[in-house]
Amino acid sequence: MATSGVDVPRLDGRVQVIDRYAFAYGGYADIYCGVISDRNTVVAIKVFRDAHLKAQSPELQRKYAKRLNKEYRVWALLRHPNVLPLLGLIDHPSIPSTGIVAPRCSYGDLRSFFARQIRPAQAVNRLAIVIGVASGLAYVHENEVVHGDLTMNNILIELINGTFTPLLSDFGRSRVLEQAGYTTSIGNAVHRHMPPEILTVDDEHRSTKAFTQAADVWCFGMVMLETLTGKPPFFGMNELQAATAVAYKHEKPDQNRYPAFPHDNTCWQIMRECWHKDPSRRQEMCNLLQYLNAVR
């Protein structure tokens, strides 16, 4: 996907920040609520935490905004029913640094969505959600884009035409976090969704390993497992223990630990195609999507 000469739309003066304080907090960012005045559209405004502390002069602020534009312009070009639209960037006196504007999803991220107790679990078609994630990621890969940080927290849920629909979000976040001085580097963070090739390299080269389609495929398999079973990969371990098991013990999720798995063995076969230690042996997303559609 060609992005040269393309800029993320600026929404300065068009977005009203509703509250003084963030309504949600992630590991790296604070989320503010806003409204696009001329559309009367409610939006979420993501601001990387403490970025303003490293950009205290007008020149550094301009450099930071330029970095965001560079890393997020690919996301702004993506158009798919399972990809959250990126609407633009804003600077506003109510937020500490440049904000990333996207539609606000009523049901939050995928993990929070399943944790809610306001509806019976059987009302949600978990396989359909997995297929939606696969469809969005296959589209992303077809356009030669890599997500780089696919987890349950970076997939949002919205009710669209009566159907709970997954929306991939946060493209470009990892690259911004790798820029020294902006915020905590992903080089120092590990989580249970990461493939072994990312976990076993030094921090300096971690982002290079993260930004491959094969790494996305590994992460998709982990998202698929948690979505279908309601249990995270390597449940019973903390993040560091799970990452160590993958990186140095070559462990993969054990089917025997999920006796109540709601689908037949085909889904396990699909997930195993995602978890080859050798990235070159992992299936492409377009093929995985075909396999999943055959399970319906």
XYZ file of C-alpha atoms in Angstrom:
296
model
C 0.000 0.000 0.000
C 1.590 3.245 -1.167
C 1.516 5.980 1.477
C 4.048 8.507 0.204
C 2.540 11.955 0.127
C -0.451 10.826 2.189
C -1.168 12.557 5.489
C -3.549 11.599 8.265
C -6.484 14.065 8.234
C -6.259 16.870 10.790
C -9.397 17.440 12.825
C -8.241 20.509 14.730
C -11.194 22.783 15.474
C -13.718 20.094 14.517
C -13.512 17.917 17.626
C -14.798 18.960 21.023
C -13.208 17.154 23.977
C -16.146 16.468 26.298
C -14.456 15.777 29.629
C -11.377 17.146 31.301
C -10.176 13.712 32.347
C -9.669 10.474 30.428
C -12.469 7.917 30.677
C -10.197 4.913 30.098
C -6.575 4.022 30.601
C -4.422 1.495 28.767
C -0.900 0.304 29.288
C 0.543 3.132 27.211
C -2.210 5.663 26.609
C -5.132 7.573 28.064
C -8.460 7.720 26.225
C -10.618 10.848 26.155
C -14.169 11.207 24.900
C -14.947 13.706 22.156
C -17.504 14.701 19.547
C -16.938 15.690 15.921
C -19.091 18.793 15.906
C -20.160 18.860 12.254
C -21.104 15.148 12.292
C -22.367 14.838 15.865
C -20.239 11.672 16.049
C -18.895 10.421 19.379
C -15.207 9.551 19.168
C -12.399 8.211 21.319
C -9.193 10.245 21.442
C -6.075 8.272 22.319
C -3.125 10.150 23.780
C 0.152 8.363 24.471
C 0.906 8.771 28.143
C 3.708 11.165 29.102
C 4.549 11.970 25.480
C 4.128 15.671 26.342
C 6.880 15.410 28.953
C 9.359 14.603 26.184
C 8.048 17.255 23.781
C 8.061 20.407 25.843
C 9.119 22.801 23.095
C 7.155 23.723 19.953
C 9.843 22.121 17.805
C 9.689 18.806 19.695
C 5.902 18.899 19.576
C 6.028 19.285 15.789
C 8.448 16.370 15.517
C 6.163 14.199 17.629
C 3.105 15.075 15.539
C 5.118 14.306 12.394
C 6.043 10.894 13.818
C 2.401 10.091 14.553
C 1.416 11.127 11.040
C 4.103 8.904 9.515
C 3.233 5.797 11.503
C -0.558 6.134 11.406
C -1.158 7.154 7.795
C -1.288 3.500 6.706
C -4.153 2.870 9.130
C -5.971 5.942 7.789
C -6.073 4.344 4.319
C -7.518 0.990 5.429
C -11.205 0.390 4.638
C -12.760 -2.886 5.782
C -15.804 -3.896 7.873
C -13.467 -5.429 10.481
C -10.961 -2.584 10.708
C -11.685 0.384 12.965
C -11.517 3.578 10.872
C -8.851 6.100 11.835
C -10.537 9.493 11.515
C -7.596 11.805 12.100
C -5.264 13.588 14.503
C -5.927 16.586 16.716
C -4.210 18.994 19.043
C -6.528 20.435 21.671
C -5.934 22.410 24.876
C -7.815 19.770 26.901
C -5.366 16.959 26.032
C -1.647 16.938 26.851
C -0.330 16.033 23.384
C -1.470 15.116 19.874
C -4.465 12.766 19.960
C -5.454 9.919 17.635
C -9.167 10.064 16.797
C -11.297 6.990 16.017
C -14.967 6.070 16.507
C -15.817 5.172 20.099
C -16.931 1.541 20.378
C -19.715 0.905 22.873
C -18.476 -2.493 24.073
C -14.770 -1.842 24.528
C -12.022 -4.299 23.689
C -12.535 -8.006 23.090
C -11.376 -9.141 26.523
C -13.574 -6.602 28.326
C -16.488 -7.553 26.106
C -16.342 -11.203 27.162
C -15.839 -10.253 30.804
C -19.173 -8.425 30.930
C -21.967 -10.199 32.769
C -24.876 -8.282 31.233
C -25.835 -10.974 28.750
C -25.712 -14.769 28.555
C -22.554 -16.137 26.958
C -24.575 -18.168 24.473
C -25.917 -14.956 22.925
C -22.488 -14.276 21.400
C -21.294 -16.243 18.377
C -17.628 -16.563 19.258
C -16.678 -18.350 16.046
C -18.224 -15.511 14.029
C -16.064 -13.045 15.969
C -12.952 -15.113 15.208
C -13.877 -15.140 11.510
C -14.347 -11.369 11.610
C -10.880 -10.897 13.102
C -9.419 -13.255 10.471
C -11.193 -11.369 7.691
C -9.846 -8.027 8.860
C -6.314 -9.327 9.278
C -6.369 -11.085 5.895
C -7.373 -7.773 4.295
C -4.563 -5.983 6.133
C -2.005 -8.534 4.937
C -3.326 -8.436 1.375
C -2.513 -4.728 1.415
C 1.042 -5.511 2.548
C 0.418 -4.045 5.999
C 1.442 -5.621 9.301
C -0.429 -4.972 12.522
C 2.518 -5.659 14.813
C 0.675 -5.964 18.132
C -2.460 -8.075 17.733
C -3.963 -8.897 21.135
C -7.420 -9.075 22.687
C -6.912 -5.494 23.870
C -6.386 -4.171 20.335
C -9.603 -5.626 18.935
C -12.714 -3.588 19.704
C -16.359 -4.635 19.579
C -19.313 -2.692 18.210
C -22.904 -3.701 17.553
C -23.378 -3.190 13.809
C -26.669 -4.105 12.158
C -27.563 -6.245 15.161
C -24.297 -8.213 15.105
C -21.379 -7.972 17.516
C -18.558 -7.052 15.142
C -14.798 -7.143 15.892
C -12.737 -4.186 14.699
C -8.944 -4.300 14.499
C -7.346 -1.175 15.954
C -4.047 0.378 17.063
C -2.056 -0.042 13.857
C 1.234 1.780 14.176
C 1.223 1.935 17.955
C 4.208 -0.333 18.357
C 6.351 1.684 15.988
C 5.587 4.874 17.884
C 6.409 3.194 21.172
C 9.780 2.133 19.791
C 10.795 5.777 19.338
C 13.084 6.604 22.235
C 11.837 9.387 24.461
C 8.125 9.264 23.686
C 6.933 6.636 26.120
C 7.758 3.167 27.414
C 9.346 1.067 24.663
C 7.682 -2.188 23.673
C 11.199 -3.597 23.741
C 10.900 -3.921 27.502
C 7.428 -5.437 27.508
C 6.436 -9.055 27.014
C 3.027 -10.665 26.874
C 1.532 -14.096 26.347
C 0.492 -13.469 22.739
C 4.043 -12.882 21.442
C 5.744 -15.426 19.147
C 9.141 -16.869 20.074
C 11.115 -14.929 17.454
C 10.139 -11.668 19.153
C 10.742 -12.901 22.674
C 14.215 -14.281 22.021
C 15.847 -11.262 20.366
C 17.425 -8.291 22.102
C 15.282 -5.223 22.640
C 17.003 -3.267 19.867
C 15.752 -5.657 17.174
C 12.383 -6.574 18.691
C 10.325 -4.204 16.545
C 11.887 -5.642 13.365
C 10.782 -9.114 14.391
C 7.349 -7.867 15.454
C 6.514 -6.314 12.127
C 6.076 -9.441 10.038
C 2.904 -11.087 8.823
C 4.078 -14.379 10.325
C 4.229 -12.749 13.771
C 0.678 -11.466 13.261
C -0.431 -15.017 12.406
C 0.999 -16.404 15.664
C -0.831 -13.692 17.616
C -4.052 -14.388 15.726
C -3.908 -18.025 16.853
C -3.671 -16.855 20.465
C -6.593 -14.454 20.018
C -8.613 -17.264 18.420
C -7.902 -19.561 21.378
C -8.945 -17.011 23.994
C -12.043 -15.975 22.064
C -13.333 -19.533 21.614
C -12.505 -20.814 25.096
C -12.798 -17.737 27.291
C -9.377 -18.553 28.758
C -6.124 -16.797 27.856
C -3.199 -18.791 26.461
C -1.170 -20.402 29.259
C -3.772 -19.481 31.863
C -2.427 -20.015 35.352
C 0.840 -18.304 34.382
C 1.604 -14.602 34.576
C 2.770 -12.728 31.467
C 6.470 -13.283 32.124
C 6.028 -16.979 32.895
C 3.997 -17.477 29.723
C 6.528 -15.591 27.607
C 9.379 -17.637 29.095
C 7.535 -20.881 28.355
C 7.148 -19.883 24.703
C 10.620 -18.445 24.224
C 12.809 -20.987 25.968
C 10.710 -24.119 26.485
C 9.032 -23.970 23.063
C 5.641 -24.524 24.666
C 2.325 -24.084 22.889
C -1.207 -24.146 24.307
C -2.169 -27.678 25.284
C -5.499 -28.923 23.945
C -5.906 -31.173 26.996
C -6.197 -28.097 29.219
C -9.380 -27.047 27.409
C -11.720 -30.033 27.930
C -14.824 -27.911 27.332
C -13.603 -26.604 23.976
C -16.813 -25.704 22.085
C -15.726 -26.715 18.569
C -14.377 -29.813 16.930
C -10.738 -30.658 16.362
C -10.668 -28.619 13.153
C -10.268 -25.384 15.098
C -7.289 -26.813 16.955
C -5.737 -27.795 13.648
C -6.201 -24.232 12.412
C -4.573 -22.795 15.526
C -1.655 -25.201 15.267
C -1.038 -23.844 11.754
C -0.423 -20.473 13.455
C 2.023 -21.732 16.083
C 4.944 -23.213 14.177
C 8.198 -22.139 15.786
C 9.597 -21.466 12.311
C 7.716 -18.364 11.042
C 8.068 -19.517 7.418
C 5.905 -22.571 8.173
C 2.938 -20.608 9.496
C -0.104 -20.402 7.247
C -1.054 -17.185 5.494
C -4.152 -15.399 6.775
C -6.023 -15.780 3.493
C -5.776 -19.576 3.854
C -6.720 -19.521 7.534
C -9.799 -17.475 6.679
C -10.852 -20.103 4.130
C -10.409 -22.877 6.695
C -12.501 -20.978 9.253
C -15.300 -20.281 6.800
C -15.493 -24.023 6.151
C -16.084 -24.651 9.876
C -19.329 -22.644 9.966
